[in-house]
PDB file of C-alpha atoms in Angstrom:
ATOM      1  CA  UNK A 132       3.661 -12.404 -39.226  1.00 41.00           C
ATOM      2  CA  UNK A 133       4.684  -8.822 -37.700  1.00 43.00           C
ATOM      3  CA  UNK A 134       4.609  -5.505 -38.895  1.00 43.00           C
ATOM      4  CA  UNK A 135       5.154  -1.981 -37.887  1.00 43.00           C
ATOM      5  CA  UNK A 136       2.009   0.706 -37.810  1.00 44.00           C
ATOM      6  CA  UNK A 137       1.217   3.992 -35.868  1.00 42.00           C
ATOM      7  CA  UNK A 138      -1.542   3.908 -33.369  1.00 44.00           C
ATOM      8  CA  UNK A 139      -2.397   7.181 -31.890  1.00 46.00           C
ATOM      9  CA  UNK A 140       0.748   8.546 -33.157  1.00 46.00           C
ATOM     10  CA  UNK A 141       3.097   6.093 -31.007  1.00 46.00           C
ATOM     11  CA  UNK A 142       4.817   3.351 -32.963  1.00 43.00           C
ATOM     12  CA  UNK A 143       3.542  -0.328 -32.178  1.00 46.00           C
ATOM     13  CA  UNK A 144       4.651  -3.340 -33.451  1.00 47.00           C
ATOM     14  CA  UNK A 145       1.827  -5.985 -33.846  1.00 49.00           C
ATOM     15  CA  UNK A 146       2.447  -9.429 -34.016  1.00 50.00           C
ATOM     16  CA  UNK A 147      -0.328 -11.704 -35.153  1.00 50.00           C
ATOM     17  CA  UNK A 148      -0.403 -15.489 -33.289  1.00 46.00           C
ATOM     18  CA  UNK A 149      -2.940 -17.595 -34.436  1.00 48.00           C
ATOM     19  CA  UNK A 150      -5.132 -15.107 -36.608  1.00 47.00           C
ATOM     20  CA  UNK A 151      -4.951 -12.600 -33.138  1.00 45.00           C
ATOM     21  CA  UNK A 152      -3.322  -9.590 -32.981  1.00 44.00           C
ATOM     22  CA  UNK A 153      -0.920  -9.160 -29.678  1.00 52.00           C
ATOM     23  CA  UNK A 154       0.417  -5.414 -29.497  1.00 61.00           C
ATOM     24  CA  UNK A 155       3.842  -6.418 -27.935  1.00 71.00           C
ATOM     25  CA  UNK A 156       5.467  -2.998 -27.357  1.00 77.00           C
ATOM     26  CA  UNK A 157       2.423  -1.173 -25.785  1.00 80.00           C
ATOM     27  CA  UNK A 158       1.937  -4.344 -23.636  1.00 85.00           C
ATOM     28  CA  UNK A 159       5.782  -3.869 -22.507  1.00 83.00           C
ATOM     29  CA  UNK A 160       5.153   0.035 -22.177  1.00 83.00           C
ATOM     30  CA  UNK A 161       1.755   0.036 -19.995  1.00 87.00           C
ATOM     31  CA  UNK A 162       3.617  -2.396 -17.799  1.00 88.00           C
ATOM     32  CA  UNK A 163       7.046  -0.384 -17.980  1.00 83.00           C
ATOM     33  CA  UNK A 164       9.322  -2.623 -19.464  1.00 83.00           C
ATOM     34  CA  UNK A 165      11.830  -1.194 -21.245  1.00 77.00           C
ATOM     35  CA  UNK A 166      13.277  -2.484 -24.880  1.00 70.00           C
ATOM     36  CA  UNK A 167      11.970  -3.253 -28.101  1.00 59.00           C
ATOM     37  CA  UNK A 168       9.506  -5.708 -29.297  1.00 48.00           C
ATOM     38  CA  UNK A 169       9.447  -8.940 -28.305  1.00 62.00           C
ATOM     39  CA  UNK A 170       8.238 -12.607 -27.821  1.00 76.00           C
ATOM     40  CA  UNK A 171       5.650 -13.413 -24.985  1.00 79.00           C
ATOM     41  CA  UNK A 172       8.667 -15.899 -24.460  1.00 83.00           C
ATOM     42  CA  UNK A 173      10.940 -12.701 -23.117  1.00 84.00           C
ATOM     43  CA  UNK A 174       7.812 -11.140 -21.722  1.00 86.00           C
ATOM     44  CA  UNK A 175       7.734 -14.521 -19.478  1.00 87.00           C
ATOM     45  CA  UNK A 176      11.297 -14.240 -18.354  1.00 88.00           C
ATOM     46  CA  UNK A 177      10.531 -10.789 -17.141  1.00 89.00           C
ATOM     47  CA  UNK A 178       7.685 -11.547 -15.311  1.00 92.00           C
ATOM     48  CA  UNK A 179       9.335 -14.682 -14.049  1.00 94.00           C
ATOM     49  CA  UNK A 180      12.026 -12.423 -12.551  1.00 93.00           C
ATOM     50  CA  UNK A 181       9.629  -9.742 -11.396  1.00 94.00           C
ATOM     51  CA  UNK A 182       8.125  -6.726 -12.734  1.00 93.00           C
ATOM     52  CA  UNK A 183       9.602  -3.481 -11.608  1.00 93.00           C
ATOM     53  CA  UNK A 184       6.892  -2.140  -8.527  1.00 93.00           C
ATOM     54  CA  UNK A 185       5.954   1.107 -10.603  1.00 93.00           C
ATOM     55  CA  UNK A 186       4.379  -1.284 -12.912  1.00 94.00           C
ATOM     56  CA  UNK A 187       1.549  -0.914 -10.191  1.00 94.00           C
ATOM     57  CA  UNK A 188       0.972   2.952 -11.420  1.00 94.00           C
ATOM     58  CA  UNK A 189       1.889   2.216 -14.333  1.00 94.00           C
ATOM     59  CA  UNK A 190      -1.283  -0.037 -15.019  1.00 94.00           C
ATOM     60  CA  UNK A 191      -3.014   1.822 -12.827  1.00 94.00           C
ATOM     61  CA  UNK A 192      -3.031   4.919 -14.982  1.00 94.00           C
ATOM     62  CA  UNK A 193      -2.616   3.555 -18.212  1.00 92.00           C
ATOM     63  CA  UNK A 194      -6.551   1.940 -17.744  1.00 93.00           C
ATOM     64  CA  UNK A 195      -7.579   4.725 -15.650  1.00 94.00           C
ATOM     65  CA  UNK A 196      -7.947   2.341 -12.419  1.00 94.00           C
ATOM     66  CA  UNK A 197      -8.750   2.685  -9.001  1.00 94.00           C
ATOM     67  CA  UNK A 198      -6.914   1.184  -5.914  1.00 94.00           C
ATOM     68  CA  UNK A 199      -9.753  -1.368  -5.140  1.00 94.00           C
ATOM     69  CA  UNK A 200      -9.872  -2.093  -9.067  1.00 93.00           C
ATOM     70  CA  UNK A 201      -6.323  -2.893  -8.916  1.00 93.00           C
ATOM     71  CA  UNK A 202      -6.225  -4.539  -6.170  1.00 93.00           C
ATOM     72  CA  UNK A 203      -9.699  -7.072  -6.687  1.00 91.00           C
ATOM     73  CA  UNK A 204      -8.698  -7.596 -10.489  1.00 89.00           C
ATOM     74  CA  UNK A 205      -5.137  -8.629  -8.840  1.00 90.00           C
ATOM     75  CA  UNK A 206      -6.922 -10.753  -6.160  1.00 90.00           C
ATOM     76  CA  UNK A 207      -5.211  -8.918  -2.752  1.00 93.00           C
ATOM     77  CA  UNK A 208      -6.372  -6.668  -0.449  1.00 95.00           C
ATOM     78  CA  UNK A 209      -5.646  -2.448  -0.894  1.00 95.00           C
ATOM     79  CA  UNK A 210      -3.461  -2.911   1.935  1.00 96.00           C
ATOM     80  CA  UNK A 211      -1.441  -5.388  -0.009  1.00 95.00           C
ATOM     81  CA  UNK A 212      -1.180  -3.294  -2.763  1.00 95.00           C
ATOM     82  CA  UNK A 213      -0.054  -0.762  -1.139  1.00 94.00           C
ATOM     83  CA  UNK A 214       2.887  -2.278   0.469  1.00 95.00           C
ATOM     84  CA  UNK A 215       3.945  -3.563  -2.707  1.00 94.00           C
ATOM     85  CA  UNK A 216       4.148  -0.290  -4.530  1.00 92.00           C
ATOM     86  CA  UNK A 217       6.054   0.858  -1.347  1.00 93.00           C
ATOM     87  CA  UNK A 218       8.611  -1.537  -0.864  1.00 92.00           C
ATOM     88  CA  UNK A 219      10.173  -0.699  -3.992  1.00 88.00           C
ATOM     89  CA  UNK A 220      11.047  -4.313  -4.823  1.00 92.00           C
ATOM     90  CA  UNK A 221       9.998  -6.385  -7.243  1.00 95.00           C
ATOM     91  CA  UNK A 222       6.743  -8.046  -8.172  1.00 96.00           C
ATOM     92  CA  UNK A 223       6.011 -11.640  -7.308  1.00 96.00           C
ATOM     93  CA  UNK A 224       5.647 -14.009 -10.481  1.00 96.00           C
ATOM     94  CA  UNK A 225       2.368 -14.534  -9.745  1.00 95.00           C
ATOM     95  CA  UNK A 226       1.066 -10.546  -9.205  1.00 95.00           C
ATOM     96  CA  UNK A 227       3.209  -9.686 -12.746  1.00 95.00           C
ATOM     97  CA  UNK A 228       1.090 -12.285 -14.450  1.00 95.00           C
ATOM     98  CA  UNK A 229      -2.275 -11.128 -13.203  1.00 94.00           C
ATOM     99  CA  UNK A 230      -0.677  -7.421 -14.410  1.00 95.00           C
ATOM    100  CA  UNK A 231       0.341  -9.077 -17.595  1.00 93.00           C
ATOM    101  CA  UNK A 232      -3.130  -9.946 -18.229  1.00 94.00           C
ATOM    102  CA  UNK A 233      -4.094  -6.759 -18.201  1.00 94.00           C
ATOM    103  CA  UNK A 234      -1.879  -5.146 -20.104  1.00 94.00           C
ATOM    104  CA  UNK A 235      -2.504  -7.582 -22.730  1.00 93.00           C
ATOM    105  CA  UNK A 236      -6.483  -7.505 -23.079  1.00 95.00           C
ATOM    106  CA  UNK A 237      -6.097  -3.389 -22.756  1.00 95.00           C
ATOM    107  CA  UNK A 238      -3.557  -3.666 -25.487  1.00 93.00           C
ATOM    108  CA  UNK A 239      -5.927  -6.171 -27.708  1.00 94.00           C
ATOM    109  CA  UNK A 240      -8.746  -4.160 -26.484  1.00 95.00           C
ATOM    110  CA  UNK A 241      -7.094  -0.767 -27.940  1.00 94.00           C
ATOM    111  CA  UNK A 242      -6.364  -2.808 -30.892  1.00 91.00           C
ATOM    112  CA  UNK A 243      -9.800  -3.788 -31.499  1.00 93.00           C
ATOM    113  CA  UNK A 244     -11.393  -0.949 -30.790  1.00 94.00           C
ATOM    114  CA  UNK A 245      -9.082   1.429 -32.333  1.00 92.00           C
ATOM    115  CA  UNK A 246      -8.387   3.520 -29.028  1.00 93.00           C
ATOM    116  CA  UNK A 247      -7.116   3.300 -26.046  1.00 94.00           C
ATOM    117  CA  UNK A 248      -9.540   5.750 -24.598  1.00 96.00           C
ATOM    118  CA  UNK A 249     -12.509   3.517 -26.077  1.00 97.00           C
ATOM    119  CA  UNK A 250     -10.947   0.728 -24.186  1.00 96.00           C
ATOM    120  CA  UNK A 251     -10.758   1.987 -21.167  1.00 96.00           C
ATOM    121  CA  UNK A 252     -14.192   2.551 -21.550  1.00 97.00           C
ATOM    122  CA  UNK A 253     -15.158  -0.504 -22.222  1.00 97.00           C
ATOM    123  CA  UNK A 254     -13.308  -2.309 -20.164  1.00 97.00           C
ATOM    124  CA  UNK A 255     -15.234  -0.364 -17.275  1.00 96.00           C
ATOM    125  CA  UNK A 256     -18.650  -0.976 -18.956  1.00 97.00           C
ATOM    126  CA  UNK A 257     -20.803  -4.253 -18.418  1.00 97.00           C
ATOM    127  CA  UNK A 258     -21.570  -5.510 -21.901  1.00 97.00           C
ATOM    128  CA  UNK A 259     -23.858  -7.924 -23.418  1.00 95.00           C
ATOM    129  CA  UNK A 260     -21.801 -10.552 -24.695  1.00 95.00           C
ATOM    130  CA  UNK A 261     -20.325 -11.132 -21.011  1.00 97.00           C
ATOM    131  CA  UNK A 262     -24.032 -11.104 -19.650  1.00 96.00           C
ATOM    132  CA  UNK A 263     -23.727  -7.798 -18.648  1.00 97.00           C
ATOM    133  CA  UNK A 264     -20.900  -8.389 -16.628  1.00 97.00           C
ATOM    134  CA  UNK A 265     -17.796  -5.777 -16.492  1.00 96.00           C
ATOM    135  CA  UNK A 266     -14.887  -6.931 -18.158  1.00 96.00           C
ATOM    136  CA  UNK A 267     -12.483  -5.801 -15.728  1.00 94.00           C
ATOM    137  CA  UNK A 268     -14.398  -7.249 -13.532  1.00 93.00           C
ATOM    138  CA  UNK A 269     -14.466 -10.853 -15.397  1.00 93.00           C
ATOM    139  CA  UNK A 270     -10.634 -10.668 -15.644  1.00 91.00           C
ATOM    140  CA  UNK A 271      -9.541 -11.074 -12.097  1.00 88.00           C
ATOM    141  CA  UNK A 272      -9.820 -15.024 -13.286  1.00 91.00           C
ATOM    142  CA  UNK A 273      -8.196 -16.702 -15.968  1.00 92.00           C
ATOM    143  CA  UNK A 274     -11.968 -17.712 -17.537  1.00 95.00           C
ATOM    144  CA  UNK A 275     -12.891 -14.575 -17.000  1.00 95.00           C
ATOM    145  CA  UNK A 276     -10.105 -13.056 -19.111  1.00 95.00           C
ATOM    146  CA  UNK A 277     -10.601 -15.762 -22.139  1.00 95.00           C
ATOM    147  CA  UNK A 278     -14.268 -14.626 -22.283  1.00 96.00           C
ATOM    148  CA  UNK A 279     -13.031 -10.825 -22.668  1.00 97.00           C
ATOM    149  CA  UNK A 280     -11.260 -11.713 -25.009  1.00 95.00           C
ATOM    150  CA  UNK A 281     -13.056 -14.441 -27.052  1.00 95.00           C
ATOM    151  CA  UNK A 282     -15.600 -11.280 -27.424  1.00 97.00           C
ATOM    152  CA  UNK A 283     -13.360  -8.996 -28.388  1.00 96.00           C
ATOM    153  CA  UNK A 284     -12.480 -11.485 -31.183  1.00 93.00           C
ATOM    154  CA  UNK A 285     -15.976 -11.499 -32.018  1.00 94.00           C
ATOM    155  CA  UNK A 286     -16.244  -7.927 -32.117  1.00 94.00           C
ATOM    156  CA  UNK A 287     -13.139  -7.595 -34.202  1.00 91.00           C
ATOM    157  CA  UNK A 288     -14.810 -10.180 -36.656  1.00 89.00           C
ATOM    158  CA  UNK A 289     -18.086  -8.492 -36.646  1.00 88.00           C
ATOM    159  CA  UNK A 290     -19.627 -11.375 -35.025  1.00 83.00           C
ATOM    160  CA  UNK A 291     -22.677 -10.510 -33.174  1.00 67.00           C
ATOM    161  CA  UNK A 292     -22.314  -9.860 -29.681  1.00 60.00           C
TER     162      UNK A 292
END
């Protein structure tokens, strides 16, 4: 099921798979893809191919990261990082996923919490229901980022966390 709404005054299409809400076009827009909405299939292909290089600032600034936040949720070094963004070139398949992943829990996170600004802030700030661990911190594994966002779920569901 997908539908249309206005979030913060930008248009967003959300798409709900599996009872969870995936905010397509703001995923595609933190991580600079250009287009419409679209599948996770054709969000895939992209990455497959290789995200542009100013998705780097792009994510960066969209969750109001650091260099070494970037770089440790990406799992490289700042030097690393920084050759990537200057190079100009493509992303590897495997550095667009780990960018994908965090576009998409900042985009279910601004979802949830009904702000991107809230998000950001949470995101930065250890919570409970990860025992007190950071969620950005949490989602430099694939574990990590299924716990962020199983609580998420349970905060959209007002599930006790």
């Amino acid at each position: 099921k997908a539908w249309l709404a206005l979030d913060d005054g930008q248009l967003s299409a959300t798409i709900w798979i599996n009872g969870r809400c995936i905010m397509t076009t703001q995923v595609r827009q933190v991580l600079g893809l250009r287009g419409g909405v679209t599948s996770r299939l054709e969000l895939a292909g992209n990455i497959e191919r290789g995200l542009p290089a100013t998705t780097i600032h792009r994510v960066k600034e969209a969750l109001a990261l650091a260099d070494m936040e970037v770089s440790s949720a990406l799992g490289i070094s700042t030097k690393t990082l920084s050759r990537l963004r200057k190079a100009g070139r493509r992303l590897p398949a495997r550095i667009g996923d780990r960018f994908y992943r965090l576009a998409h829990i900042f985009a279910l996170a601004s979802d949830v919490l009904e702000s991107g600004d809230l998000a950001r802030e949470w995101l930065h700030t250890s919570q409970i229901g990860l025992n007190n661990r950071v969620p950005l911190e949490l989602m430099m594994t694939e574990a990590g980022a299924r716990e962020v966002e199983d609580l998420l779920s349970r905060i959209e569901h007002g599930v006790l966390s």
